[in-house]
PDB file of C-alpha atoms in Angstrom:
ATOM      1  CA  MET A 274      -0.079   0.058   0.142  1.00  0.00           C
ATOM      2  CA  PRO A 275       1.231   3.638  -0.511  1.00  0.00           C
ATOM      3  CA  THR A 276       3.267   5.097   2.016  1.00  0.00           C
ATOM      4  CA  ASN A 277       1.463   8.658   2.129  1.00  0.00           C
ATOM      5  CA  PHE A 278      -2.058   7.772   2.893  1.00  0.00           C
ATOM      6  CA  LEU A 279      -3.265  10.824   4.637  1.00  0.00           C
ATOM      7  CA  SER A 280      -4.628  14.227   2.691  1.00  0.00           C
ATOM      8  CA  GLU A 281      -3.541  17.192   2.603  1.00  0.00           C
ATOM      9  CA  ASP A 282      -5.555  18.318   5.256  1.00  0.00           C
ATOM     10  CA  GLN A 283      -5.066  15.230   7.316  1.00  0.00           C
ATOM     11  CA  ARG A 284      -1.533  16.119   7.407  1.00  0.00           C
ATOM     12  CA  ARG A 285      -1.694  19.751   8.121  1.00  0.00           C
ATOM     13  CA  ARG A 286      -3.918  19.169  11.156  1.00  0.00           C
ATOM     14  CA  TYR A 287      -1.679  16.256  12.847  1.00  0.00           C
ATOM     15  CA  GLY A 288      -0.140  17.585  15.817  1.00  0.00           C
ATOM     16  CA  ARG A 289      -1.922  21.225  15.525  1.00  0.00           C
ATOM     17  CA  PHE A 290      -4.869  23.271  16.123  1.00  0.00           C
ATOM     18  CA  ALA A 291      -6.945  22.849  14.178  1.00  0.00           C
ATOM     19  CA  ASP A 292      -9.583  24.753  15.399  1.00  0.00           C
ATOM     20  CA  ASP A 293      -9.880  26.434  19.355  1.00  0.00           C
ATOM     21  CA  PRO A 294     -10.968  24.701  22.155  1.00  0.00           C
ATOM     22  CA  ASP A 295     -14.113  24.793  23.511  1.00  0.00           C
ATOM     23  CA  GLU A 296     -14.826  25.256  27.205  1.00  0.00           C
ATOM     24  CA  GLY A 297     -15.141  21.785  27.936  1.00  0.00           C
ATOM     25  CA  GLN A 298     -11.528  21.140  26.694  1.00  0.00           C
ATOM     26  CA  LEU A 299     -10.002  24.257  28.062  1.00  0.00           C
ATOM     27  CA  ALA A 300     -11.012  22.977  31.071  1.00  0.00           C
ATOM     28  CA  GLY A 301      -9.676  19.614  30.898  1.00  0.00           C
ATOM     29  CA  CYS A 302      -6.131  20.240  29.152  1.00  0.00           C
ATOM     30  CA  PHE A 303      -5.398  23.769  30.106  1.00  0.00           C
ATOM     31  CA  LEU A 304      -6.787  24.546  33.669  1.00  0.00           C
ATOM     32  CA  LEU A 305      -3.556  24.370  36.047  1.00  0.00           C
ATOM     33  CA  ASP A 306      -3.667  22.571  39.363  1.00  0.00           C
ATOM     34  CA  GLN A 307      -1.801  24.130  42.402  1.00  0.00           C
ATOM     35  CA  SER A 308       1.202  22.161  40.989  1.00  0.00           C
ATOM     36  CA  ALA A 309       1.019  23.615  38.081  1.00  0.00           C
ATOM     37  CA  ARG A 310       0.674  26.927  38.577  1.00  0.00           C
ATOM     38  CA  ARG A 311       3.709  26.633  41.178  1.00  0.00           C
ATOM     39  CA  ARG A 312       5.684  25.303  37.967  1.00  0.00           C
ATOM     40  CA  ALA A 313       4.350  28.026  36.006  1.00  0.00           C
ATOM     41  CA  MET A 314       5.345  30.728  38.837  1.00  0.00           C
ATOM     42  CA  ALA A 315       8.822  29.373  39.149  1.00  0.00           C
ATOM     43  CA  ALA A 316      10.276  30.388  35.878  1.00  0.00           C
ATOM     44  CA  LYS A 317      11.858  33.755  35.078  1.00  0.00           C
ATOM     45  CA  GLY A 318       9.522  36.639  33.750  1.00  0.00           C
ATOM     46  CA  ALA A 319       5.685  37.021  33.071  1.00  0.00           C
ATOM     47  CA  ARG A 320       6.541  35.575  29.298  1.00  0.00           C
ATOM     48  CA  ASN A 321       8.474  32.215  30.369  1.00  0.00           C
ATOM     49  CA  ARG A 322       5.944  31.668  32.924  1.00  0.00           C
ATOM     50  CA  ILE A 323       2.472  32.102  30.412  1.00  0.00           C
ATOM     51  CA  GLY A 324       4.844  30.152  28.153  1.00  0.00           C
ATOM     52  CA  TRP A 325       5.631  27.421  30.517  1.00  0.00           C
ATOM     53  CA  ALA A 326       2.137  26.641  30.943  1.00  0.00           C
ATOM     54  CA  VAL A 327       0.891  26.986  27.785  1.00  0.00           C
ATOM     55  CA  GLN A 328       3.116  24.216  26.354  1.00  0.00           C
ATOM     56  CA  LEU A 329       2.117  21.948  29.237  1.00  0.00           C
ATOM     57  CA  GLY A 330      -1.754  22.736  28.236  1.00  0.00           C
ATOM     58  CA  THR A 331      -0.291  21.875  24.447  1.00  0.00           C
ATOM     59  CA  VAL A 332       1.346  18.526  25.172  1.00  0.00           C
ATOM     60  CA  ARG A 333      -2.090  17.414  27.289  1.00  0.00           C
ATOM     61  CA  TYR A 334      -4.548  18.636  24.187  1.00  0.00           C
ATOM     62  CA  LEU A 335      -2.488  17.692  20.841  1.00  0.00           C
ATOM     63  CA  GLY A 336       0.033  14.980  22.270  1.00  0.00           C
ATOM     64  CA  THR A 337       3.279  16.531  20.917  1.00  0.00           C
ATOM     65  CA  PHE A 338       4.370  20.390  21.780  1.00  0.00           C
ATOM     66  CA  LEU A 339       4.813  22.674  19.022  1.00  0.00           C
ATOM     67  CA  ASP A 340       8.368  24.116  17.576  1.00  0.00           C
ATOM     68  CA  ASN A 341       6.975  27.482  18.352  1.00  0.00           C
ATOM     69  CA  PRO A 342       4.484  27.574  21.134  1.00  0.00           C
ATOM     70  CA  GLU A 343       3.037  31.302  19.966  1.00  0.00           C
ATOM     71  CA  GLN A 344       1.093  29.136  17.244  1.00  0.00           C
ATOM     72  CA  VAL A 345      -1.560  28.265  19.685  1.00  0.00           C
ATOM     73  CA  PRO A 346      -5.236  30.072  19.338  1.00  0.00           C
ATOM     74  CA  ALA A 347      -5.592  33.083  21.504  1.00  0.00           C
ATOM     75  CA  VAL A 348      -8.430  31.769  23.252  1.00  0.00           C
ATOM     76  CA  VAL A 349      -5.520  29.026  25.157  1.00  0.00           C
ATOM     77  CA  VAL A 350      -3.619  32.050  25.851  1.00  0.00           C
ATOM     78  CA  ASP A 351      -6.161  34.425  27.548  1.00  0.00           C
ATOM     79  CA  TYR A 352      -7.329  31.370  29.781  1.00  0.00           C
ATOM     80  CA  ILE A 353      -3.742  30.338  31.079  1.00  0.00           C
ATOM     81  CA  SER A 354      -2.918  34.164  31.346  1.00  0.00           C
ATOM     82  CA  GLU A 355      -6.245  34.583  33.408  1.00  0.00           C
ATOM     83  CA  GLN A 356      -4.907  31.538  35.900  1.00  0.00           C
ATOM     84  CA  LEU A 357      -1.343  32.875  36.407  1.00  0.00           C
ATOM     85  CA  GLY A 358      -2.900  36.594  36.933  1.00  0.00           C
ATOM     86  CA  LEU A 359      -0.649  37.779  34.152  1.00  0.00           C
ATOM     87  CA  GLU A 360      -1.732  39.524  30.772  1.00  0.00           C
ATOM     88  CA  ALA A 361      -1.724  37.755  27.470  1.00  0.00           C
ATOM     89  CA  ALA A 362       0.169  40.171  25.802  1.00  0.00           C
ATOM     90  CA  GLU A 363       3.184  39.674  27.686  1.00  0.00           C
ATOM     91  CA  PHE A 364       3.493  35.937  26.101  1.00  0.00           C
ATOM     92  CA  ALA A 365       4.764  37.462  22.998  1.00  0.00           C
ATOM     93  CA  GLY A 366       8.023  36.253  21.653  1.00  0.00           C
ATOM     94  CA  TYR A 367       8.305  33.566  23.967  1.00  0.00           C
ATOM     95  CA  GLY A 368       8.233  31.149  20.607  1.00  0.00           C
ATOM     96  CA  THR A 369      11.663  32.214  19.832  1.00  0.00           C
ATOM     97  CA  ARG A 370      13.424  31.553  22.938  1.00  0.00           C
ATOM     98  CA  GLU A 371      15.680  28.846  23.848  1.00  0.00           C
ATOM     99  CA  THR A 372      14.387  28.309  27.115  1.00  0.00           C
ATOM    100  CA  ARG A 373      11.095  26.891  25.473  1.00  0.00           C
ATOM    101  CA  TRP A 374      13.536  23.988  24.851  1.00  0.00           C
ATOM    102  CA  ASP A 375      14.292  23.959  28.564  1.00  0.00           C
ATOM    103  CA  HIS A 376      10.575  23.815  29.580  1.00  0.00           C
ATOM    104  CA  GLN A 377       9.365  21.036  27.359  1.00  0.00           C
ATOM    105  CA  GLU A 378      12.035  18.989  29.118  1.00  0.00           C
ATOM    106  CA  GLN A 379      10.885  20.010  32.303  1.00  0.00           C
ATOM    107  CA  ILE A 380       7.508  19.153  31.279  1.00  0.00           C
ATOM    108  CA  ARG A 381       8.431  15.828  30.175  1.00  0.00           C
ATOM    109  CA  GLN A 382      10.547  14.757  33.219  1.00  0.00           C
ATOM    110  CA  GLY A 383       7.670  16.798  35.653  1.00  0.00           C
ATOM    111  CA  TYR A 384       4.545  14.665  33.901  1.00  0.00           C
ATOM    112  CA  GLY A 385       5.824  11.452  33.072  1.00  0.00           C
ATOM    113  CA  TYR A 386       5.944  12.024  28.896  1.00  0.00           C
ATOM    114  CA  THR A 387       8.068  10.146  26.776  1.00  0.00           C
ATOM    115  CA  LYS A 388      10.078  10.881  23.615  1.00  0.00           C
ATOM    116  CA  PHE A 389       9.457   8.426  20.768  1.00  0.00           C
ATOM    117  CA  GLY A 390      12.192   6.396  20.674  1.00  0.00           C
ATOM    118  CA  PHE A 391      12.597   2.801  19.090  1.00  0.00           C
ATOM    119  CA  ASP A 392      11.624   0.881  22.516  1.00  0.00           C
ATOM    120  CA  GLN A 393       7.759   3.048  21.475  1.00  0.00           C
ATOM    121  CA  TRP A 394       8.232   2.282  18.068  1.00  0.00           C
ATOM    122  CA  PHE A 395       8.397  -1.119  18.470  1.00  0.00           C
ATOM    123  CA  ALA A 396       5.727  -1.323  21.050  1.00  0.00           C
ATOM    124  CA  LEU A 397       3.203   0.672  18.983  1.00  0.00           C
ATOM    125  CA  ALA A 398       4.499  -1.627  15.879  1.00  0.00           C
ATOM    126  CA  ARG A 399       3.801  -4.920  17.613  1.00  0.00           C
ATOM    127  CA  TRP A 400       0.036  -3.380  18.286  1.00  0.00           C
ATOM    128  CA  MET A 401      -0.640  -2.064  14.612  1.00  0.00           C
ATOM    129  CA  TYR A 402       0.793  -5.595  13.798  1.00  0.00           C
ATOM    130  CA  GLN A 403      -2.075  -7.277  15.846  1.00  0.00           C
ATOM    131  CA  ARG A 404      -4.475  -5.099  14.893  1.00  0.00           C
ATOM    132  CA  ALA A 405      -3.808  -5.310  11.379  1.00  0.00           C
ATOM    133  CA  TRP A 406      -4.261  -9.206  11.507  1.00  0.00           C
ATOM    134  CA  ILE A 407      -7.077  -9.661  13.235  1.00  0.00           C
ATOM    135  CA  GLY A 408      -9.259  -6.794  11.388  1.00  0.00           C
ATOM    136  CA  SER A 409      -9.515  -4.998   8.471  1.00  0.00           C
ATOM    137  CA  GLU A 410      -9.346  -1.092   9.770  1.00  0.00           C
ATOM    138  CA  ARG A 411      -8.610   1.362   6.692  1.00  0.00           C
ATOM    139  CA  PRO A 412      -5.217   2.923   6.992  1.00  0.00           C
ATOM    140  CA  THR A 413      -6.543   6.549   7.985  1.00  0.00           C
ATOM    141  CA  LEU A 414      -8.708   4.942  10.870  1.00  0.00           C
ATOM    142  CA  LEU A 415      -5.530   2.743  12.093  1.00  0.00           C
ATOM    143  CA  PHE A 416      -3.267   6.103  11.996  1.00  0.00           C
ATOM    144  CA  ASP A 417      -6.150   7.649  14.164  1.00  0.00           C
ATOM    145  CA  LEU A 418      -6.237   5.165  16.568  1.00  0.00           C
ATOM    146  CA  ALA A 419      -2.226   4.740  16.676  1.00  0.00           C
ATOM    147  CA  THR A 420      -2.387   8.573  17.594  1.00  0.00           C
ATOM    148  CA  LYS A 421      -4.981   8.162  20.161  1.00  0.00           C
ATOM    149  CA  ARG A 422      -3.109   5.279  21.912  1.00  0.00           C
ATOM    150  CA  LEU A 423       0.558   7.073  22.198  1.00  0.00           C
ATOM    151  CA  VAL A 424      -1.330  10.167  23.620  1.00  0.00           C
ATOM    152  CA  ASP A 425      -3.004   7.995  26.111  1.00  0.00           C
ATOM    153  CA  LYS A 426      -0.085   6.493  27.169  1.00  0.00           C
ATOM    154  CA  LYS A 427       1.904  10.054  26.946  1.00  0.00           C
ATOM    155  CA  VAL A 428       4.448   9.177  24.354  1.00  0.00           C
ATOM    156  CA  VAL A 429       5.296  12.937  22.625  1.00  0.00           C
ATOM    157  CA  LEU A 430       3.995  12.140  18.970  1.00  0.00           C
ATOM    158  CA  PRO A 431       6.370  11.591  16.267  1.00  0.00           C
ATOM    159  CA  GLY A 432       6.625  13.330  12.772  1.00  0.00           C
ATOM    160  CA  VAL A 433       3.374  12.481  10.663  1.00  0.00           C
ATOM    161  CA  THR A 434       5.846  10.695   8.009  1.00  0.00           C
ATOM    162  CA  VAL A 435       7.051   8.513  10.951  1.00  0.00           C
ATOM    163  CA  LEU A 436       3.557   7.235  12.075  1.00  0.00           C
ATOM    164  CA  GLU A 437       2.102   6.880   8.282  1.00  0.00           C
ATOM    165  CA  ARG A 438       5.605   4.562   7.209  1.00  0.00           C
ATOM    166  CA  LEU A 439       4.692   2.795  10.747  1.00  0.00           C
ATOM    167  CA  VAL A 440       0.836   2.127   9.616  1.00  0.00           C
ATOM    168  CA  SER A 441       1.904   1.204   6.075  1.00  0.00           C
ATOM    169  CA  GLY A 442       4.458  -1.382   6.789  1.00  0.00           C
ATOM    170  CA  SER A 443       2.421  -3.064   9.687  1.00  0.00           C
ATOM    171  CA  ARG A 444      -0.580  -3.550   7.114  1.00  0.00           C
ATOM    172  CA  GLU A 445       2.337  -5.001   4.637  1.00  0.00           C
ATOM    173  CA  ARG A 446       3.433  -7.412   7.155  1.00  0.00           C
ATOM    174  CA  ALA A 447      -0.384  -8.689   8.080  1.00  0.00           C
ATOM    175  CA  GLU A 448      -1.012  -8.873   4.529  1.00  0.00           C
ATOM    176  CA  LYS A 449       2.005 -11.296   3.393  1.00  0.00           C
ATOM    177  CA  ARG A 450       1.462 -13.130   6.841  1.00  0.00           C
ATOM    178  CA  LEU A 451      -1.926 -13.709   5.180  1.00  0.00           C
ATOM    179  CA  TRP A 452      -1.232 -14.919   1.795  1.00  0.00           C
ATOM    180  CA  VAL A 453       1.762 -16.812   3.195  1.00  0.00           C
ATOM    181  CA  THR A 454      -0.887 -18.552   5.402  1.00  0.00           C
ATOM    182  CA  LEU A 455      -3.382 -18.963   2.593  1.00  0.00           C
ATOM    183  CA  ALA A 456      -1.107 -20.152   0.497  1.00  0.00           C
ATOM    184  CA  ALA A 457       0.249 -22.968   2.445  1.00  0.00           C
ATOM    185  CA  ALA A 458      -3.709 -24.226   3.516  1.00  0.00           C
ATOM    186  CA  PRO A 459      -4.548 -26.131   0.785  1.00  0.00           C
ATOM    187  CA  THR A 460      -3.386 -30.339  -0.015  1.00  0.00           C
ATOM    188  CA  ALA A 461      -0.946 -30.898  -2.893  1.00  0.00           C
ATOM    189  CA  GLU A 462      -4.222 -31.995  -4.966  1.00  0.00           C
ATOM    190  CA  GLN A 463      -6.064 -29.372  -3.844  1.00  0.00           C
ATOM    191  CA  ALA A 464      -3.299 -26.694  -5.010  1.00  0.00           C
ATOM    192  CA  ALA A 465      -3.239 -28.505  -8.284  1.00  0.00           C
ATOM    193  CA  SER A 466      -6.948 -27.953  -8.524  1.00  0.00           C
ATOM    194  CA  LEU A 467      -6.888 -24.548  -7.980  1.00  0.00           C
ATOM    195  CA  GLN A 468      -4.059 -24.169 -10.299  1.00  0.00           C
ATOM    196  CA  GLY A 469      -6.237 -25.683 -13.150  1.00  0.00           C
ATOM    197  CA  LEU A 470      -8.682 -23.131 -12.899  1.00  0.00           C
ATOM    198  CA  VAL A 471      -6.348 -20.728 -13.983  1.00  0.00           C
ATOM    199  CA  VAL A 472      -5.930 -22.575 -17.592  1.00  0.00           C
ATOM    200  CA  VAL A 473      -7.264 -21.916 -20.509  1.00  0.00           C
ATOM    201  CA  PRO A 474      -8.434 -25.033 -22.104  1.00  0.00           C
ATOM    202  CA  ALA A 475      -7.132 -25.487 -25.751  1.00  0.00           C
ATOM    203  CA  GLY A 476      -9.756 -23.813 -28.523  1.00  0.00           C
ATOM    204  CA  LYS A 477     -11.577 -21.920 -25.414  1.00  0.00           C
ATOM    205  CA  ARG A 478     -10.968 -18.304 -24.573  1.00  0.00           C
ATOM    206  CA  LEU A 479     -12.074 -18.307 -21.026  1.00  0.00           C
ATOM    207  CA  SER A 480     -10.741 -20.471 -18.429  1.00  0.00           C
ATOM    208  CA  GLU A 481     -12.825 -22.122 -15.536  1.00  0.00           C
ATOM    209  CA  LEU A 482     -12.113 -18.893 -13.483  1.00  0.00           C
ATOM    210  CA  ASP A 483     -13.294 -17.084 -15.392  1.00  0.00           C
ATOM    211  CA  ARG A 484     -16.222 -18.712 -16.532  1.00  0.00           C
ATOM    212  CA  LEU A 485     -16.946 -18.834 -12.614  1.00  0.00           C
ATOM    213  CA  ARG A 486     -16.295 -15.542 -12.057  1.00  0.00           C
ATOM    214  CA  ARG A 487     -19.128 -14.519 -14.549  1.00  0.00           C
ATOM    215  CA  SER A 488     -22.640 -13.957 -13.329  1.00  0.00           C
ATOM    216  CA  PRO A 489     -25.468 -16.241 -14.811  1.00  0.00           C
ATOM    217  CA  ARG A 490     -28.214 -14.799 -17.731  1.00  0.00           C
ATOM    218  CA  ASP A 491     -30.513 -16.106 -14.858  1.00  0.00           C
ATOM    219  CA  ILE A 492     -31.012 -17.705 -11.533  1.00  0.00           C
ATOM    220  CA  THR A 493     -31.540 -21.356 -12.270  1.00  0.00           C
ATOM    221  CA  ALA A 494     -29.206 -23.856 -11.574  1.00  0.00           C
ATOM    222  CA  ARG A 495     -28.630 -25.080 -15.328  1.00  0.00           C
ATOM    223  CA  ALA A 496     -27.798 -21.002 -16.295  1.00  0.00           C
ATOM    224  CA  ALA A 497     -25.594 -21.176 -12.876  1.00  0.00           C
ATOM    225  CA  TRP A 498     -23.145 -24.026 -14.763  1.00  0.00           C
ATOM    226  CA  ALA A 499     -23.512 -23.488 -18.420  1.00  0.00           C
ATOM    227  CA  ARG A 500     -20.431 -22.597 -19.631  1.00  0.00           C
ATOM    228  CA  PRO A 501     -20.089 -18.972 -20.973  1.00  0.00           C
ATOM    229  CA  TRP A 502     -18.059 -19.994 -24.335  1.00  0.00           C
ATOM    230  CA  SER A 503     -20.556 -22.972 -25.108  1.00  0.00           C
ATOM    231  CA  GLY A 504     -22.520 -20.866 -27.288  1.00  0.00           C
ATOM    232  CA  THR A 505     -25.905 -22.138 -25.251  1.00  0.00           C
ATOM    233  CA  ARG A 506     -28.653 -19.047 -24.756  1.00  0.00           C
ATOM    234  CA  HIS A 507     -31.248 -19.552 -21.939  1.00  0.00           C
TER     235      HIS A 507
END
Protein backbone atom coordinates (compact mmCIF):
# COMPACT_ATOMS: atom_id res chain seq x y z
CA MET A 1 0.00 0.00 0.00
CA PRO A 2 1.21 3.59 -0.51
CA THR A 3 3.22 5.08 2.33
CA ASN A 4 1.59 8.50 2.14
CA PHE A 5 -2.13 7.76 2.45
CA LEU A 6 -3.21 10.86 4.38
CA SER A 7 -4.76 13.81 2.61
CA GLU A 8 -3.04 17.19 2.72
CA ASP A 9 -5.68 18.41 5.17
CA GLN A 10 -5.09 15.44 7.48
CA ARG A 11 -1.35 16.03 7.39
CA ARG A 12 -1.84 19.71 8.13
CA ARG A 13 -4.08 19.01 11.14
CA TYR A 14 -1.80 16.38 12.67
CA GLY A 15 -0.26 17.65 15.90
CA ARG A 16 -1.70 21.13 15.36
CA PHE A 17 -4.62 23.22 16.56
CA ALA A 18 -7.21 22.81 13.82
CA ASP A 19 -9.85 24.74 15.79
CA ASP A 20 -10.14 26.66 19.03
CA PRO A 21 -10.60 24.35 22.02
CA ASP A 22 -14.08 24.56 23.50
CA GLU A 23 -14.80 25.19 27.17
CA GLY A 24 -14.70 21.52 28.05
CA GLN A 25 -11.37 21.00 26.28
CA LEU A 26 -9.89 24.08 27.92
CA ALA A 27 -10.93 22.82 31.35
CA GLY A 28 -9.68 19.32 30.57
CA CYS A 29 -6.22 20.19 29.24
CA PHE A 30 -5.39 23.81 30.09
CA LEU A 31 -6.73 24.15 33.62
CA LEU A 32 -3.78 24.53 36.00
CA ASP A 33 -3.91 22.85 39.36
CA GLN A 34 -1.90 24.16 42.31
CA SER A 35 1.20 22.19 41.36
CA ALA A 36 1.14 23.34 37.74
CA ARG A 37 0.69 26.98 38.75
CA ARG A 38 3.57 26.71 41.17
CA ARG A 39 5.84 25.22 38.47
CA ALA A 40 4.80 27.85 35.96
CA MET A 41 5.38 30.71 38.38
CA ALA A 42 8.86 29.37 39.09
CA ALA A 43 9.89 30.43 35.58
CA LYS A 44 11.67 33.76 35.23
CA GLY A 45 9.45 36.55 33.89
CA ALA A 46 5.83 36.74 32.80
CA ARG A 47 6.60 35.60 29.24
CA ASN A 48 8.21 32.38 30.42
CA ARG A 49 5.54 31.72 33.02
CA ILE A 50 2.77 31.89 30.45
CA GLY A 51 4.89 29.95 27.96
CA TRP A 52 5.59 27.13 30.40
CA ALA A 53 1.89 26.70 31.17
CA VAL A 54 0.90 26.97 27.50
CA GLN A 55 3.31 24.17 26.61
CA LEU A 56 1.96 21.95 29.37
CA GLY A 57 -1.58 22.40 28.06
CA THR A 58 -0.43 21.93 24.48
CA VAL A 59 1.14 18.53 25.07
CA ARG A 60 -1.91 17.44 27.02
CA TYR A 61 -4.22 18.54 24.22
CA LEU A 62 -2.24 17.63 21.10
CA GLY A 63 0.06 14.92 22.39
CA THR A 64 3.09 16.89 21.21
CA PHE A 65 4.87 20.20 21.59
CA LEU A 66 4.89 22.89 18.93
CA ASP A 67 8.16 24.12 17.46
CA ASN A 68 6.75 27.58 17.96
CA PRO A 69 4.60 27.54 21.11
CA GLU A 70 3.04 30.84 20.09
CA GLN A 71 1.09 29.00 17.37
CA VAL A 72 -1.77 28.35 19.76
CA PRO A 73 -5.23 29.92 19.59
CA ALA A 74 -5.61 33.22 21.42
CA VAL A 75 -8.30 31.65 23.60
CA VAL A 76 -5.66 29.33 25.06
CA VAL A 77 -3.29 32.18 25.93
CA ASP A 78 -6.14 34.15 27.49
CA TYR A 79 -7.27 31.15 29.53
CA ILE A 80 -3.76 30.45 30.81
CA SER A 81 -2.90 34.09 31.51
CA GLU A 82 -6.05 34.64 33.54
CA GLN A 83 -5.22 31.72 35.81
CA LEU A 84 -1.71 33.08 36.40
CA GLY A 85 -2.90 36.64 36.95
CA LEU A 86 -0.85 37.90 34.00
CA GLU A 87 -1.55 39.82 30.79
CA ALA A 88 -1.86 37.71 27.64
CA ALA A 89 0.18 40.27 25.67
CA GLU A 90 3.24 39.41 27.76
CA PHE A 91 3.41 36.02 25.99
CA ALA A 92 4.66 37.66 22.77
CA GLY A 93 8.14 36.55 21.71
CA TYR A 94 8.21 33.31 23.70
CA GLY A 95 8.36 31.21 20.51
CA THR A 96 11.84 32.56 19.69
CA ARG A 97 13.34 31.98 23.13
CA GLU A 98 15.67 29.06 23.78
CA THR A 99 14.03 28.56 27.16
CA ARG A 100 11.07 26.92 25.41
CA TRP A 101 13.20 23.80 24.87
CA ASP A 102 14.18 23.71 28.56
CA HIS A 103 10.53 24.02 29.52
CA GLN A 104 9.61 21.08 27.31
CA GLU A 105 12.18 18.92 29.04
CA GLN A 106 10.92 20.03 32.46
CA ILE A 107 7.36 19.11 31.48
CA ARG A 108 8.40 15.72 30.12
CA GLN A 109 10.21 14.86 33.32
CA GLY A 110 7.67 16.38 35.67
CA TYR A 111 4.58 14.87 34.05
CA GLY A 112 5.84 11.53 32.75
CA TYR A 113 5.91 12.22 29.00
CA THR A 114 8.21 10.04 26.90
CA LYS A 115 9.95 10.84 23.65
CA PHE A 116 9.13 8.57 20.71
CA GLY A 117 12.21 6.34 20.65
CA PHE A 118 12.92 2.77 19.56
CA ASP A 119 11.10 1.15 22.49
CA GLN A 120 7.97 3.18 21.76
CA TRP A 121 8.28 2.48 18.03
CA PHE A 122 8.57 -1.27 18.62
CA ALA A 123 5.61 -1.40 21.03
CA LEU A 124 3.41 0.57 18.66
CA ALA A 125 4.49 -1.49 15.63
CA ARG A 126 3.57 -4.71 17.45
CA TRP A 127 0.19 -3.29 18.48
CA MET A 128 -0.53 -2.12 14.93
CA TYR A 129 0.48 -5.47 13.45
CA GLN A 130 -1.88 -7.34 15.77
CA ARG A 131 -4.78 -5.05 14.83
CA ALA A 132 -3.97 -5.35 11.12
CA TRP A 133 -3.83 -9.14 11.41
CA ILE A 134 -7.18 -9.64 13.14
CA GLY A 135 -9.08 -6.76 11.52
CA SER A 136 -9.52 -4.85 8.29
CA GLU A 137 -9.34 -1.26 9.49
CA ARG A 138 -8.58 1.42 6.93
CA PRO A 139 -5.10 2.91 7.17
CA THR A 140 -6.51 6.31 8.13
CA LEU A 141 -8.50 4.76 10.98
CA LEU A 142 -5.47 2.81 12.17
CA PHE A 143 -3.47 6.04 12.05
CA ASP A 144 -6.04 7.82 14.23
CA LEU A 145 -6.17 4.92 16.70
CA ALA A 146 -2.39 4.87 16.93
CA THR A 147 -2.33 8.61 17.57
CA LYS A 148 -4.86 8.26 20.38
CA ARG A 149 -2.91 5.37 21.87
CA LEU A 150 0.27 7.45 21.99
CA VAL A 151 -1.56 10.38 23.55
CA ASP A 152 -3.15 8.14 26.19
CA LYS A 153 0.23 6.64 27.06
CA LYS A 154 1.91 10.06 27.22
CA VAL A 155 4.27 9.35 24.36
CA VAL A 156 5.10 12.54 22.47
CA LEU A 157 3.87 12.14 18.90
CA PRO A 158 6.48 11.46 16.20
CA GLY A 159 6.46 13.21 12.82
CA VAL A 160 3.49 12.48 10.60
CA THR A 161 5.64 10.64 8.03
CA VAL A 162 7.08 8.34 10.70
CA LEU A 163 3.61 7.28 11.80
CA GLU A 164 2.36 6.90 8.23
CA ARG A 165 5.24 4.57 7.37
CA LEU A 166 4.64 2.56 10.52
CA VAL A 167 0.98 2.06 9.62
CA SER A 168 1.84 1.07 6.04
CA GLY A 169 4.59 -1.32 7.12
CA SER A 170 2.43 -3.03 9.74
CA ARG A 171 -0.43 -3.58 7.29
CA GLU A 172 1.93 -4.86 4.63
CA ARG A 173 3.50 -7.41 7.01
CA ALA A 174 0.05 -8.59 8.08
CA GLU A 175 -1.03 -8.98 4.44
CA LYS A 176 2.07 -10.98 3.58
CA ARG A 177 1.45 -13.26 6.53
CA LEU A 178 -2.15 -13.73 5.37
CA TRP A 179 -1.09 -14.74 1.84
CA VAL A 180 1.56 -17.12 3.17
CA THR A 181 -1.01 -18.69 5.50
CA LEU A 182 -3.56 -19.08 2.71
CA ALA A 183 -0.98 -20.49 0.32
CA ALA A 184 -0.01 -23.17 2.84
CA ALA A 185 -3.60 -24.22 3.59
CA PRO A 186 -4.49 -26.38 0.51
CA THR A 187 -3.21 -29.92 0.08
CA ALA A 188 -1.14 -30.74 -3.01
CA GLU A 189 -4.25 -32.09 -4.73
CA GLN A 190 -6.27 -28.99 -3.84
CA ALA A 191 -3.46 -26.72 -5.00
CA ALA A 192 -3.36 -28.53 -8.35
CA SER A 193 -7.12 -28.13 -8.72
CA LEU A 194 -6.89 -24.44 -7.91
CA GLN A 195 -4.06 -24.01 -10.38
CA GLY A 196 -6.18 -25.68 -13.04
CA LEU A 197 -8.84 -23.02 -12.64
CA VAL A 198 -6.63 -20.41 -14.30
CA VAL A 199 -5.66 -22.59 -17.27
CA VAL A 200 -7.42 -21.74 -20.54
CA PRO A 201 -8.41 -25.04 -22.26
CA ALA A 202 -7.32 -25.60 -25.84
CA GLY A 203 -9.74 -24.03 -28.26
CA LYS A 204 -11.38 -21.93 -25.55
CA ARG A 205 -11.08 -18.25 -24.73
CA LEU A 206 -11.80 -18.32 -21.00
CA SER A 207 -10.46 -20.23 -18.05
CA GLU A 208 -12.69 -22.00 -15.54
CA LEU A 209 -12.01 -19.17 -13.09
CA ASP A 210 -13.25 -16.64 -15.67
CA ARG A 211 -16.39 -18.71 -16.10
CA LEU A 212 -17.04 -18.85 -12.37
CA ARG A 213 -16.54 -15.10 -12.02
CA ARG A 214 -19.19 -14.29 -14.63
CA SER A 215 -22.78 -13.89 -13.50
CA PRO A 216 -25.37 -16.30 -14.93
CA ARG A 217 -27.92 -14.98 -17.41
CA ASP A 218 -30.71 -16.15 -15.12
CA ILE A 219 -30.97 -17.55 -11.61
CA THR A 220 -31.59 -21.19 -12.50
CA ALA A 221 -29.11 -23.88 -11.55
CA ARG A 222 -28.59 -24.66 -15.24
CA ALA A 223 -27.60 -21.07 -15.94
CA ALA A 224 -25.22 -20.98 -13.00
CA TRP A 225 -23.27 -23.95 -14.31
CA ALA A 226 -23.55 -23.33 -18.05
CA ARG A 227 -20.25 -22.54 -19.75
CA PRO A 228 -20.33 -19.09 -21.32
CA TRP A 229 -18.19 -20.28 -24.23
CA SER A 230 -20.52 -23.15 -25.11
CA GLY A 231 -22.91 -20.90 -27.01
CA THR A 232 -25.87 -22.14 -24.93
CA ARG A 233 -28.59 -19.54 -24.58
CA HIS A 234 -31.32 -19.48 -21.92
